[in-house]
PDB file of C-alpha atoms in Angstrom:
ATOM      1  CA  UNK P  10      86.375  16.831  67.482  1.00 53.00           C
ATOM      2  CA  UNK P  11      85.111  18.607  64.287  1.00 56.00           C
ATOM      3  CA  UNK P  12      88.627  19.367  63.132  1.00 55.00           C
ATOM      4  CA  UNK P  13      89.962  15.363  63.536  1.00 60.00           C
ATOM      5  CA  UNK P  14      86.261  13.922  61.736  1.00 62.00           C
ATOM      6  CA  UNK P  15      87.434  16.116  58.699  1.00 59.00           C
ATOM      7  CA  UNK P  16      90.825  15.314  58.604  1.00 61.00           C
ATOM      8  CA  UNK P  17      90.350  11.761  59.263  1.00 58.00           C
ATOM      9  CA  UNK P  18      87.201  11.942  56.184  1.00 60.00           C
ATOM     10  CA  UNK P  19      89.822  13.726  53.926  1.00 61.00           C
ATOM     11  CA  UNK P  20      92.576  11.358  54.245  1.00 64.00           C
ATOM     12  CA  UNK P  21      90.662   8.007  54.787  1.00 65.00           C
ATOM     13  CA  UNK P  22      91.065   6.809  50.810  1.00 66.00           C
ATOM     14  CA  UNK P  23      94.927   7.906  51.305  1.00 67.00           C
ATOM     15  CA  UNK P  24      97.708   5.031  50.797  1.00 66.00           C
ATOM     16  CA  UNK P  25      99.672   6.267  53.795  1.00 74.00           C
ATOM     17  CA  UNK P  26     102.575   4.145  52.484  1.00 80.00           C
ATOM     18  CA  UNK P  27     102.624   6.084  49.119  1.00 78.00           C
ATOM     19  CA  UNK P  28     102.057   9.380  51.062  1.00 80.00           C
ATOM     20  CA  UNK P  29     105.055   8.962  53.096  1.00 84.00           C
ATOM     21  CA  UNK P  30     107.463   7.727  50.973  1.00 88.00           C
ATOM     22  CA  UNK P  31     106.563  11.054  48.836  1.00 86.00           C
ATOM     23  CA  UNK P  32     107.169  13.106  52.070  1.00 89.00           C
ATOM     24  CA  UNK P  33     110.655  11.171  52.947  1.00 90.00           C
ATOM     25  CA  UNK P  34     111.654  11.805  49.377  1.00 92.00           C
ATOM     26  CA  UNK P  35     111.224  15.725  49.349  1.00 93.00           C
ATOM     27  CA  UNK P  36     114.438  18.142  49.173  1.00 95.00           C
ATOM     28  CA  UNK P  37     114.710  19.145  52.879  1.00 95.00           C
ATOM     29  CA  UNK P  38     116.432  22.046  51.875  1.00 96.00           C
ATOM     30  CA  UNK P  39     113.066  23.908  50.015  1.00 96.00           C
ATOM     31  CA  UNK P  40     111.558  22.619  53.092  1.00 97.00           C
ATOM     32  CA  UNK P  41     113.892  24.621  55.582  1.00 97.00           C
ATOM     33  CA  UNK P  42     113.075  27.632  53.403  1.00 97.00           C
ATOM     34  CA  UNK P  43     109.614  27.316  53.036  1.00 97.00           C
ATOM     35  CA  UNK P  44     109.965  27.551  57.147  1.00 97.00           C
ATOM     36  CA  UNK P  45     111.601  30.347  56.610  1.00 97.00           C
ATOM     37  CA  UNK P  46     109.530  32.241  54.561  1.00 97.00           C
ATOM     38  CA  UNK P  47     106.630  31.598  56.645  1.00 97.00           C
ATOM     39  CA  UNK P  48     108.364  32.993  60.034  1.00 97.00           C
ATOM     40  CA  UNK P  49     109.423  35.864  58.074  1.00 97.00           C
ATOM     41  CA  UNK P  50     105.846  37.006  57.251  1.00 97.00           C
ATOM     42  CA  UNK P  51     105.204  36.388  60.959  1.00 96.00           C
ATOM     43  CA  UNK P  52     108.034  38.633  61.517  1.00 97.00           C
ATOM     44  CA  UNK P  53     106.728  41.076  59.299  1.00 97.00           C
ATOM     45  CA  UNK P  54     102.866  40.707  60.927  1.00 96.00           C
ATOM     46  CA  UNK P  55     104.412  42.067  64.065  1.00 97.00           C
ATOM     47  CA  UNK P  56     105.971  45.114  62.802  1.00 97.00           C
ATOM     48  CA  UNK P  57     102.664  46.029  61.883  1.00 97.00           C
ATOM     49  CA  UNK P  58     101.130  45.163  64.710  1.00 96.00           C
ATOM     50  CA  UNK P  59     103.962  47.402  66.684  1.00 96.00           C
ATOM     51  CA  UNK P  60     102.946  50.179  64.078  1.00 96.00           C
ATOM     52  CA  UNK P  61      99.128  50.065  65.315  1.00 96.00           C
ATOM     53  CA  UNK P  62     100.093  50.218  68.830  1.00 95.00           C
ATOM     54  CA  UNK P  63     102.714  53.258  68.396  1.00 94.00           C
ATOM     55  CA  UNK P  64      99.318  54.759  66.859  1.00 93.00           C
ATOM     56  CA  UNK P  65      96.687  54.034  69.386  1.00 92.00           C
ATOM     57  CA  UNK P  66      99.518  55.207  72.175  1.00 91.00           C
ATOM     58  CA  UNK P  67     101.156  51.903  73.116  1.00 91.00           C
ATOM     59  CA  UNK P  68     104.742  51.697  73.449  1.00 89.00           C
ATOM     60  CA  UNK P  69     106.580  48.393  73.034  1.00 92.00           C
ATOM     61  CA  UNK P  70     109.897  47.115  71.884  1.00 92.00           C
ATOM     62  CA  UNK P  71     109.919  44.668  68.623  1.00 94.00           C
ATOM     63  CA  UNK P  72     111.003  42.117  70.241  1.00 92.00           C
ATOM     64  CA  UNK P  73     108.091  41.625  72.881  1.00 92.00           C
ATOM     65  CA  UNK P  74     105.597  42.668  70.511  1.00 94.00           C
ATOM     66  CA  UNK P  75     107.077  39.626  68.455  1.00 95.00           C
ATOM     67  CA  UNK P  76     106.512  37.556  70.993  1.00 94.00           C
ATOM     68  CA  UNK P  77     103.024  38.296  71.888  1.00 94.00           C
ATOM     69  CA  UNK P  78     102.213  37.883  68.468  1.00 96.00           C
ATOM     70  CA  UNK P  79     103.371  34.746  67.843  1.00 95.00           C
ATOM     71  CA  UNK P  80     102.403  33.302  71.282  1.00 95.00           C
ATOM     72  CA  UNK P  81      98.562  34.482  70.750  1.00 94.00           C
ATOM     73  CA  UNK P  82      99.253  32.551  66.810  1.00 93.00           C
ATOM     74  CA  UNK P  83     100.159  29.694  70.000  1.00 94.00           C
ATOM     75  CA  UNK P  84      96.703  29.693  71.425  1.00 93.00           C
ATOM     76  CA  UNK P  85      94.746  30.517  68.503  1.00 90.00           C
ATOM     77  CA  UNK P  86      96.548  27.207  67.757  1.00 89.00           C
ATOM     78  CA  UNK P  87      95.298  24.906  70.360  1.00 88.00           C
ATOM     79  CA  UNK P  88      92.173  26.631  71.220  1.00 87.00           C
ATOM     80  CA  UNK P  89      88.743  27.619  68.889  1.00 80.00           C
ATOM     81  CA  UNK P  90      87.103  31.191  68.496  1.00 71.00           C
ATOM     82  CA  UNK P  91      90.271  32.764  68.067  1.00 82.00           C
ATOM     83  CA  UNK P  92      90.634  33.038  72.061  1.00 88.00           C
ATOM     84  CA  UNK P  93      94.502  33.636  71.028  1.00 89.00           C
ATOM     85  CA  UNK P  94      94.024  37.731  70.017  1.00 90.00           C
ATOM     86  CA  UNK P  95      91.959  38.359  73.816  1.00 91.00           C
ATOM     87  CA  UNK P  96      95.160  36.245  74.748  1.00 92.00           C
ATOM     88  CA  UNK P  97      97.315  38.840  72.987  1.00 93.00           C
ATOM     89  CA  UNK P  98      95.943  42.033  74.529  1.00 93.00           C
ATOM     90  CA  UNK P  99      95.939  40.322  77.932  1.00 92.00           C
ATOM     91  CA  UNK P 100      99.962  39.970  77.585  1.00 92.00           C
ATOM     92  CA  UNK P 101     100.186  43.100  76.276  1.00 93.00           C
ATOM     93  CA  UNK P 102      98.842  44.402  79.634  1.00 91.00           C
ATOM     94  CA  UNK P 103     101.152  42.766  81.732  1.00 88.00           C
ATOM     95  CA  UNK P 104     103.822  44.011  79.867  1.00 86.00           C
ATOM     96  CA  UNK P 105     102.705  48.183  79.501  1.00 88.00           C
ATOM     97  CA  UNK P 106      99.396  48.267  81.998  1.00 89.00           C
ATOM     98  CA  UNK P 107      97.568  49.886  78.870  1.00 90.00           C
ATOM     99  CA  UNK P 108      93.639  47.934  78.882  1.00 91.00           C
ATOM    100  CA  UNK P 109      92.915  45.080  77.243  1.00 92.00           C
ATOM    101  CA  UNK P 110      89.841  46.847  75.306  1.00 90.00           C
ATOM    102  CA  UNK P 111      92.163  49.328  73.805  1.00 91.00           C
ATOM    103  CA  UNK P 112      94.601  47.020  72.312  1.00 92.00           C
ATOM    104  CA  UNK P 113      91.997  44.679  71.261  1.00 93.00           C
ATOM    105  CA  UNK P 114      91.054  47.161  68.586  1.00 93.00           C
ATOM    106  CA  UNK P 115      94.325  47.583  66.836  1.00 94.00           C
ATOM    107  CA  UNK P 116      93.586  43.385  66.389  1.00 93.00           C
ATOM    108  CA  UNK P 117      90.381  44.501  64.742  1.00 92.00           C
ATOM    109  CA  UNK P 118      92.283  47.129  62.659  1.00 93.00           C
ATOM    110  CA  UNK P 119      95.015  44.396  61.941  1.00 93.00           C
ATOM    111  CA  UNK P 120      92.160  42.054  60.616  1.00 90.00           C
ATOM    112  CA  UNK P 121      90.277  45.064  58.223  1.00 91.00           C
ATOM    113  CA  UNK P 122      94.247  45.340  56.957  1.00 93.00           C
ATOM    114  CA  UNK P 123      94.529  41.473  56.480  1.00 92.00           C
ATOM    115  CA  UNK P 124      90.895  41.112  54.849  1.00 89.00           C
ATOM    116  CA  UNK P 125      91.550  44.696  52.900  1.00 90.00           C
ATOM    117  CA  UNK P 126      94.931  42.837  51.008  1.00 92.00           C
ATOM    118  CA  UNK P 127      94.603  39.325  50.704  1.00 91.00           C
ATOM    119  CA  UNK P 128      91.139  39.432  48.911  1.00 90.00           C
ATOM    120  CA  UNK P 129      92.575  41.722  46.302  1.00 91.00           C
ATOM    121  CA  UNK P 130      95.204  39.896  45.997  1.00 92.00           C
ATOM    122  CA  UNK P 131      93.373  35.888  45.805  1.00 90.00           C
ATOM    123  CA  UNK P 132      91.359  37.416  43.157  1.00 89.00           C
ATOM    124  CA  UNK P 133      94.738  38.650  41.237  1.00 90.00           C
ATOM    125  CA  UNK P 134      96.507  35.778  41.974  1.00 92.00           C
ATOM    126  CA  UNK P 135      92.913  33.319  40.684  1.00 90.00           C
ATOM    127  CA  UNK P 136      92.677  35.436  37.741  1.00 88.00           C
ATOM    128  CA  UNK P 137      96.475  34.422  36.321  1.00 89.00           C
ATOM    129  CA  UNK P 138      96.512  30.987  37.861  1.00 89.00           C
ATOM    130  CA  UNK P 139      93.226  30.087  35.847  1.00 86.00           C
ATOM    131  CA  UNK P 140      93.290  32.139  32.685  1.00 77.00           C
ATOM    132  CA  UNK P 141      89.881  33.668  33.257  1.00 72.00           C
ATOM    133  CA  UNK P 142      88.164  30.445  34.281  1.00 79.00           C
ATOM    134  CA  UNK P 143      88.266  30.679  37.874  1.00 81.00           C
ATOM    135  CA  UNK P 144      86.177  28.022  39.297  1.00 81.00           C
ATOM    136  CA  UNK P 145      82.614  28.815  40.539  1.00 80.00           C
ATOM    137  CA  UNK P 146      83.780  28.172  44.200  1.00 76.00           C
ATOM    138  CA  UNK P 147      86.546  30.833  44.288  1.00 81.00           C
ATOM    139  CA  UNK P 148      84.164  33.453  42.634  1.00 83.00           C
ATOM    140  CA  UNK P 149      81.521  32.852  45.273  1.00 84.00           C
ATOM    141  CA  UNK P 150      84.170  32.844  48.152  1.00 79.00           C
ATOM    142  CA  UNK P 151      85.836  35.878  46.747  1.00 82.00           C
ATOM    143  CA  UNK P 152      82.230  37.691  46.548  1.00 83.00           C
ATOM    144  CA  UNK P 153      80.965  36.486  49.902  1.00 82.00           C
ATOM    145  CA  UNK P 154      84.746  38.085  51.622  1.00 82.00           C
ATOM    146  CA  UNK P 155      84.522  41.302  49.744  1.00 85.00           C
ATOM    147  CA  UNK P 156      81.147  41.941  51.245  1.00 88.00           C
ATOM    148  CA  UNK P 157      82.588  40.893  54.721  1.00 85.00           C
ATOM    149  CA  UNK P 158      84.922  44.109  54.124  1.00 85.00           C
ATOM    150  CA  UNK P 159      82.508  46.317  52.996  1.00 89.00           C
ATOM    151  CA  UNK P 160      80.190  45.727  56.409  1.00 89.00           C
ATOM    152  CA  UNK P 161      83.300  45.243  58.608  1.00 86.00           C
ATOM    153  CA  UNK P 162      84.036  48.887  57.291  1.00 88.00           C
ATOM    154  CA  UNK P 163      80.331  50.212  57.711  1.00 92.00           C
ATOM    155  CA  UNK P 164      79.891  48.527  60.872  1.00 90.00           C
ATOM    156  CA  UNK P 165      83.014  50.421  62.241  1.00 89.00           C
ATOM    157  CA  UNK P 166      81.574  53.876  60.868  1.00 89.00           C
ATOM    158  CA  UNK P 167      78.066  53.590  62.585  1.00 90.00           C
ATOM    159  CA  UNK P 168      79.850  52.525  66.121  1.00 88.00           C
ATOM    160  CA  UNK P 169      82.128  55.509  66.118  1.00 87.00           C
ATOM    161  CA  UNK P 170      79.157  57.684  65.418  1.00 87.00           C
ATOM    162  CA  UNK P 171      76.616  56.030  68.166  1.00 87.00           C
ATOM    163  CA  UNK P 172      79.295  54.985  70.470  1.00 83.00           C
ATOM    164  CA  UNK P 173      79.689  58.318  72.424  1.00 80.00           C
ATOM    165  CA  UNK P 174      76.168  58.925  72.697  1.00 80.00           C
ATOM    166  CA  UNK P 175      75.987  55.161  74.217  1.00 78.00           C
ATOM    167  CA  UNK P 176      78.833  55.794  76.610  1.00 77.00           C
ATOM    168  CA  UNK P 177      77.546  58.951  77.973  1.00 75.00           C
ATOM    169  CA  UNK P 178      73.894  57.583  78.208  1.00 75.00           C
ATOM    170  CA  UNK P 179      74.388  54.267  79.643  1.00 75.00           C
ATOM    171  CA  UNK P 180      74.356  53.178  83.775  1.00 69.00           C
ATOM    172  CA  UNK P 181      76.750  50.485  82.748  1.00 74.00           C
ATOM    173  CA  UNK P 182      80.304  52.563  83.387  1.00 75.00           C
ATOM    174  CA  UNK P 183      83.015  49.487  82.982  1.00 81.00           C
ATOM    175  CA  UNK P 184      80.571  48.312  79.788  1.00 80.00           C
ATOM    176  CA  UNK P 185      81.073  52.209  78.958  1.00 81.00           C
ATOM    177  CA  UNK P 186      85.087  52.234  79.324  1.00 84.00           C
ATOM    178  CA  UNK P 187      85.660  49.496  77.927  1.00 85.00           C
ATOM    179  CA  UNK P 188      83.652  50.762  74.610  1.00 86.00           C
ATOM    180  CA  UNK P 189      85.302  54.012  75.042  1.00 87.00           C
ATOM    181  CA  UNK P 190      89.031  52.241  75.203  1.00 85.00           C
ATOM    182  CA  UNK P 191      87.784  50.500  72.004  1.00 89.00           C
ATOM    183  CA  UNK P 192      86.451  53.444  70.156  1.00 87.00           C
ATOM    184  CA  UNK P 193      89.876  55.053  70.961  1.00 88.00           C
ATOM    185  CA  UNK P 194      92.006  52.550  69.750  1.00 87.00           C
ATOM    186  CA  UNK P 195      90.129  52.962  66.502  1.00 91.00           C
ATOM    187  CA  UNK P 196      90.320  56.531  66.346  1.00 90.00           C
ATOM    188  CA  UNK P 197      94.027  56.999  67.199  1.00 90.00           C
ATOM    189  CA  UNK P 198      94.877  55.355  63.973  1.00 90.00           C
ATOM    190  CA  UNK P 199      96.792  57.765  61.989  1.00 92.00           C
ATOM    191  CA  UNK P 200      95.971  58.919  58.076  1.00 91.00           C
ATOM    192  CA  UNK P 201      99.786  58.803  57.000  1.00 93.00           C
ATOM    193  CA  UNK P 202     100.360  55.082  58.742  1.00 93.00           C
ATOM    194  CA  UNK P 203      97.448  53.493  56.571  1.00 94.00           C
ATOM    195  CA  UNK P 204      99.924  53.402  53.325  1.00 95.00           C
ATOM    196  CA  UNK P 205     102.736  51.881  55.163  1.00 95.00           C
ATOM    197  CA  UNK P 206     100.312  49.268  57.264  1.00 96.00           C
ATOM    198  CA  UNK P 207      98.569  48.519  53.593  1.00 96.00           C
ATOM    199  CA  UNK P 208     102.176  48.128  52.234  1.00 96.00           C
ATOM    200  CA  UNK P 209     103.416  45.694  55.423  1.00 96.00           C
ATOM    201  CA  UNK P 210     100.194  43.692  54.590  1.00 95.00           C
ATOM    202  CA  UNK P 211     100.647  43.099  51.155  1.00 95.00           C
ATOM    203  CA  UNK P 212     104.258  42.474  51.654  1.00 96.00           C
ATOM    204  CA  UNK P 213     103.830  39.667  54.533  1.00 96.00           C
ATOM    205  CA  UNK P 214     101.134  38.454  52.890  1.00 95.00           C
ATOM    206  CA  UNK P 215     102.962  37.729  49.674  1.00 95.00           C
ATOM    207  CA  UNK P 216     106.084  36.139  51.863  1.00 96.00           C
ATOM    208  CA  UNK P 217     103.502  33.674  53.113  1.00 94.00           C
ATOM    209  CA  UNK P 218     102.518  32.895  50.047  1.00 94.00           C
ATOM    210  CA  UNK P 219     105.815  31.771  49.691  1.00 96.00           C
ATOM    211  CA  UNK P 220     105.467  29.269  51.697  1.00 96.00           C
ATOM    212  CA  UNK P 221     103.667  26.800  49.456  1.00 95.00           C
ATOM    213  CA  UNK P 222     105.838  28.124  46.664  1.00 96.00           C
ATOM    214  CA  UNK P 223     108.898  26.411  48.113  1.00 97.00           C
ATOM    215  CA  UNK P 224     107.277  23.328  49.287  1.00 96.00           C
ATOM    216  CA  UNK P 225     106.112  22.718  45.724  1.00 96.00           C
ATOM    217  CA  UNK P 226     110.014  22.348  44.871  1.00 95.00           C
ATOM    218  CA  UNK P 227     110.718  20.458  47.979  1.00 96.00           C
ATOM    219  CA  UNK P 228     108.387  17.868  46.077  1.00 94.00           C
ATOM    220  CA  UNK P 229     109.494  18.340  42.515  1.00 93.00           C
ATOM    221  CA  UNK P 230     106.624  20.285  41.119  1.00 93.00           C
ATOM    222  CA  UNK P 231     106.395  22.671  39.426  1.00 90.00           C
ATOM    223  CA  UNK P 232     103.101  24.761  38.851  1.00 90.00           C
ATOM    224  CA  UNK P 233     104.572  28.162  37.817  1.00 90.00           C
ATOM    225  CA  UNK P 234     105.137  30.945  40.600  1.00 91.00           C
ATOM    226  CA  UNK P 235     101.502  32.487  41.418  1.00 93.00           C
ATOM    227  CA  UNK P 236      99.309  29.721  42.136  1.00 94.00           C
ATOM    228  CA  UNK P 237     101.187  28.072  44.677  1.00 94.00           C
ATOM    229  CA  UNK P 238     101.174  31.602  46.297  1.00 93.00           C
ATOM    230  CA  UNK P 239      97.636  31.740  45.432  1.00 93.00           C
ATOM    231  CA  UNK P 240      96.791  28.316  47.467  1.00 92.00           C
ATOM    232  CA  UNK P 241      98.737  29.361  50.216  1.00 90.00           C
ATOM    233  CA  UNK P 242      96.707  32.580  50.711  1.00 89.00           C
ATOM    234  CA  UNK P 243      94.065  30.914  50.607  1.00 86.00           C
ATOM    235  CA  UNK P 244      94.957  29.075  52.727  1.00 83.00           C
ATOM    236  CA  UNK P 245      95.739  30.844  55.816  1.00 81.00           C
ATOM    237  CA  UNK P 246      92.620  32.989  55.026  1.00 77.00           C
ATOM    238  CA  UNK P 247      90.791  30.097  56.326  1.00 75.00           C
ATOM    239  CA  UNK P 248      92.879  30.045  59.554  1.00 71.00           C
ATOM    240  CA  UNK P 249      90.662  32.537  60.594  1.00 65.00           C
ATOM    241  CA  UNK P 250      87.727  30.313  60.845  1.00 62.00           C
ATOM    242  CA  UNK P 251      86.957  30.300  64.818  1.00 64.00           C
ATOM    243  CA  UNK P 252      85.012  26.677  64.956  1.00 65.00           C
ATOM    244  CA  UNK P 253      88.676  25.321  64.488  1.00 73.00           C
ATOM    245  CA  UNK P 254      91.840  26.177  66.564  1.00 77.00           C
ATOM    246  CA  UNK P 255      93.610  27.632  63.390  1.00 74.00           C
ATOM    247  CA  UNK P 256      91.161  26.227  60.881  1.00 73.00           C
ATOM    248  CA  UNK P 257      92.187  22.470  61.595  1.00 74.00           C
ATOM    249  CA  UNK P 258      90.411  20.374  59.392  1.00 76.00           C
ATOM    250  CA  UNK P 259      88.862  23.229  57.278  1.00 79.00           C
ATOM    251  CA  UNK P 260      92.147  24.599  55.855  1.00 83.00           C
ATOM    252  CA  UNK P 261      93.287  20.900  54.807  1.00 82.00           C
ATOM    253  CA  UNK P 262      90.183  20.501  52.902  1.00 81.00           C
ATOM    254  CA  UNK P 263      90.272  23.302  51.110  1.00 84.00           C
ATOM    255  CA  UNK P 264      93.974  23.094  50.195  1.00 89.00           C
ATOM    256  CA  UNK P 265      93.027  19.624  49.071  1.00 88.00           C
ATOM    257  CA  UNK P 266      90.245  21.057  46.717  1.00 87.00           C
ATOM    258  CA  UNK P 267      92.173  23.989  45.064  1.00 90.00           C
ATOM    259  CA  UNK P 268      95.114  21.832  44.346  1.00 91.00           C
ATOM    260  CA  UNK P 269      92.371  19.166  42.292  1.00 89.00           C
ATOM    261  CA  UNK P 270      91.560  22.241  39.905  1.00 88.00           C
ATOM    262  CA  UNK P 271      95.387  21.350  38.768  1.00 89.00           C
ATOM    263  CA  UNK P 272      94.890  17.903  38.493  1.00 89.00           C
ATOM    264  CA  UNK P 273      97.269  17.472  40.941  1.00 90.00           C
ATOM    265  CA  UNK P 274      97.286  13.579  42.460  1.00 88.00           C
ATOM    266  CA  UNK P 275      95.891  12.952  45.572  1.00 86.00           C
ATOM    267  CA  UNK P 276      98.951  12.173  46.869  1.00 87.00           C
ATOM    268  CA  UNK P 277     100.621  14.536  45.728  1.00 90.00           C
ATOM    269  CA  UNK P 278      98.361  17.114  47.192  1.00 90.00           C
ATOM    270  CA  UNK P 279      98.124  15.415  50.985  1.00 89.00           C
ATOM    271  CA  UNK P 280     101.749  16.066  50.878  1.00 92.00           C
ATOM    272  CA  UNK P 281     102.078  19.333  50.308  1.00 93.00           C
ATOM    273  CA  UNK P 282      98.807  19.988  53.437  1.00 91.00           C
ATOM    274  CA  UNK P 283     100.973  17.762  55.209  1.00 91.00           C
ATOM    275  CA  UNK P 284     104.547  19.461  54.893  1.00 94.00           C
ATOM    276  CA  UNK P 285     102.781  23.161  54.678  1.00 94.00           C
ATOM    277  CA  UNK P 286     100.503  22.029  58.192  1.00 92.00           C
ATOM    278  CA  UNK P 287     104.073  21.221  59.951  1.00 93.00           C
ATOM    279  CA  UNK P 288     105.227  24.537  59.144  1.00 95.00           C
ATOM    280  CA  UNK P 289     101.745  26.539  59.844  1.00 92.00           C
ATOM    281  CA  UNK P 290     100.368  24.552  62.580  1.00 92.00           C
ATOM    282  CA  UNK P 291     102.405  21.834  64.212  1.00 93.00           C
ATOM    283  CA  UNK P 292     105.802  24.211  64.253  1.00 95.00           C
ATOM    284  CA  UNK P 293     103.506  26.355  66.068  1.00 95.00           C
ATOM    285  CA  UNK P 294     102.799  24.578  68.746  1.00 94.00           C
ATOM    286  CA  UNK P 295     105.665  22.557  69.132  1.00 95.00           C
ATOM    287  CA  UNK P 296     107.958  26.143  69.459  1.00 94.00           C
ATOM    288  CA  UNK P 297     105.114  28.328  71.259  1.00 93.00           C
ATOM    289  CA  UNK P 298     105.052  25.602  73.900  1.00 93.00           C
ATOM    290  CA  UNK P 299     108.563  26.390  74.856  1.00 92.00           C
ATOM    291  CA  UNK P 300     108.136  30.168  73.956  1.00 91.00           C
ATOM    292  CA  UNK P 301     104.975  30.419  76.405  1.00 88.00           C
ATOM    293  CA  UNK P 302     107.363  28.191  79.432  1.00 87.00           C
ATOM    294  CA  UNK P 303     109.696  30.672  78.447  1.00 85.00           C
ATOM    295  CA  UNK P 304     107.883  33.275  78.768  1.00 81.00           C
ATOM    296  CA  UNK P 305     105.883  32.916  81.993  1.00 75.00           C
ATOM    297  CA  UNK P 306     109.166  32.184  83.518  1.00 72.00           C
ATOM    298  CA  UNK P 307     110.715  35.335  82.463  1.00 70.00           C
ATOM    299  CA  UNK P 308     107.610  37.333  83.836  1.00 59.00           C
ATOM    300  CA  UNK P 309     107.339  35.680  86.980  1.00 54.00           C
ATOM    301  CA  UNK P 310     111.170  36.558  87.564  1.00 51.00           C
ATOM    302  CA  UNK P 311     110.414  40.545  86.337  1.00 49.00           C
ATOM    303  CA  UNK P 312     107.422  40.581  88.871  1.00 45.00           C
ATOM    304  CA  UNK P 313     109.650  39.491  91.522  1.00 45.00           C
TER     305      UNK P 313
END
């Protein structure tokens, strides 16, 4: 409900007639790569995520741990609070039997790693794309993000310090393994991986970026190379916003108000949320529907 009162607020002064002529006009070529680039970085997201698990003691071929990845992006989709990573861990455990609490944290690890690159790299990427004068919004964003890291980061430190105390004072024992399974997951990961995880990161994250990049030229603008990558990160930051299944609503907005700071046209803008939302969200859902059918087929003939 939230998501379709913002999107019908943002796009109520629209001439839909202008808006989709723009859209019909765009080089559906740039558009097929922009697709591409995104499903890359999604590619890329679950090599990463198959790193973490190799760490915390999880073994799992690419290609499933593809799949789970990109059918919990499915649910994450079509459902709020980012139900989609419990979603992931429980088809992890049909798959490999390992519990759900220990591959939960190496989603918790896989956020630090997401939050740890892309806010170095939107302020970067804001510093070129504005010449120094990046707008008060962005700074206070940035600012308010960073010190999500820094108490993400503490936060972990003072539960792997109390946590074993809890566990071996507390009457609650599935409360307790669960915990422990957590604590675990964090622990197993490995000094020598964190280079090549921050490296994966910064890498997908940039082939994102990408995304917006190409649908720029699909329309025939041209803005230069970093902030289209720049609005595209920020971008799918805001997916992570759980009020929204993938930030519907919110993301649009936003998209809508850093491409202003370019003076580009309203319509203008709505069509590049429109053509990057088919790629991010609606492709999504339209190919994880099939890909979850697919998939719960597939298990129910392995479990028989």
């Amino acid at each position: 409900m939230i998501s379709f009162f913002i999107l019908y607020w943002i796009f109520l002064k629209l001439d839909f007639l202008i808006l989709v002529n723009t859209i019909k006009n765009a080089n559906f070529a740039w558009f097929l790569i922009a697709l591409m680039f995104f499903y890359t970085s999604i590619f890329l997201k679950s090599i990463r995520w198959k790193l973490l698990l190799k760490d915390a003691g999880i073994d799992i071929r690419l290609k499933d741990a593809s799949l789970i990845f990109y059918l919990s992006m499915f649910v994450n989709s079509i459902i709020p609070a980012k139900i989609g990573d419990i979603y992931r861990s429980y088809l992890l455990k049909q798959q490999t039997g390992d519990p759900i609490s220990l591959s939960i944290s190496t989603v918790f690890l896989e956020r630090i790693f997401d939050l740890s690159t892309v806010l170095p790299l939107l302020l970067i990427f804001a510093y070129i794309s504005f010449e120094r004068d990046i707008p008060f919004e962005i700074i206070i964003t940035l600012k308010y993000g960073i010190l999500i890291i820094f108490a993400l980061i503490l936060l972990t430190l003072i539960f792997l310090k109390i946590n074993r105390y809890f566990v071996k004072n507390t009457d609650f024992k599935v409360v307790g393994n669960i915990l422990s399974n957590f604590e675990k997951g964090i622990r197993t990961l490995k000094i020598h991986s964190i280079p090549k995880l921050l490296l994966l990161s910064i890498i997908s994250w940039i082939t994102e970026g990408f995304t917006i990049y190409a649908i720029f030229f699909a329309l025939g603008l041209n803005y230069g190379l970093i902030f289209p990558i720049f609005t595209d990160l920020s971008g799918s930051l805001l997916t992570a916003v759980p009020f929204t299944p993938s930030g519907l609503g919110v993301v649009e907005y936003a998209l809508i108000f850093i491409l202003n700071l370019k003076n580009i046209s309203i319509t203008e803008s709505s069509a590049i949320v429109v053509l990057y939302r088919l790629i991010s969200y609606f492709s999504i859902v339209f190919f994880g529907t099939i890909v979850n059918f697919w998939y719960e087929f597939s298990l129910k003939k392995y479990l028989k």
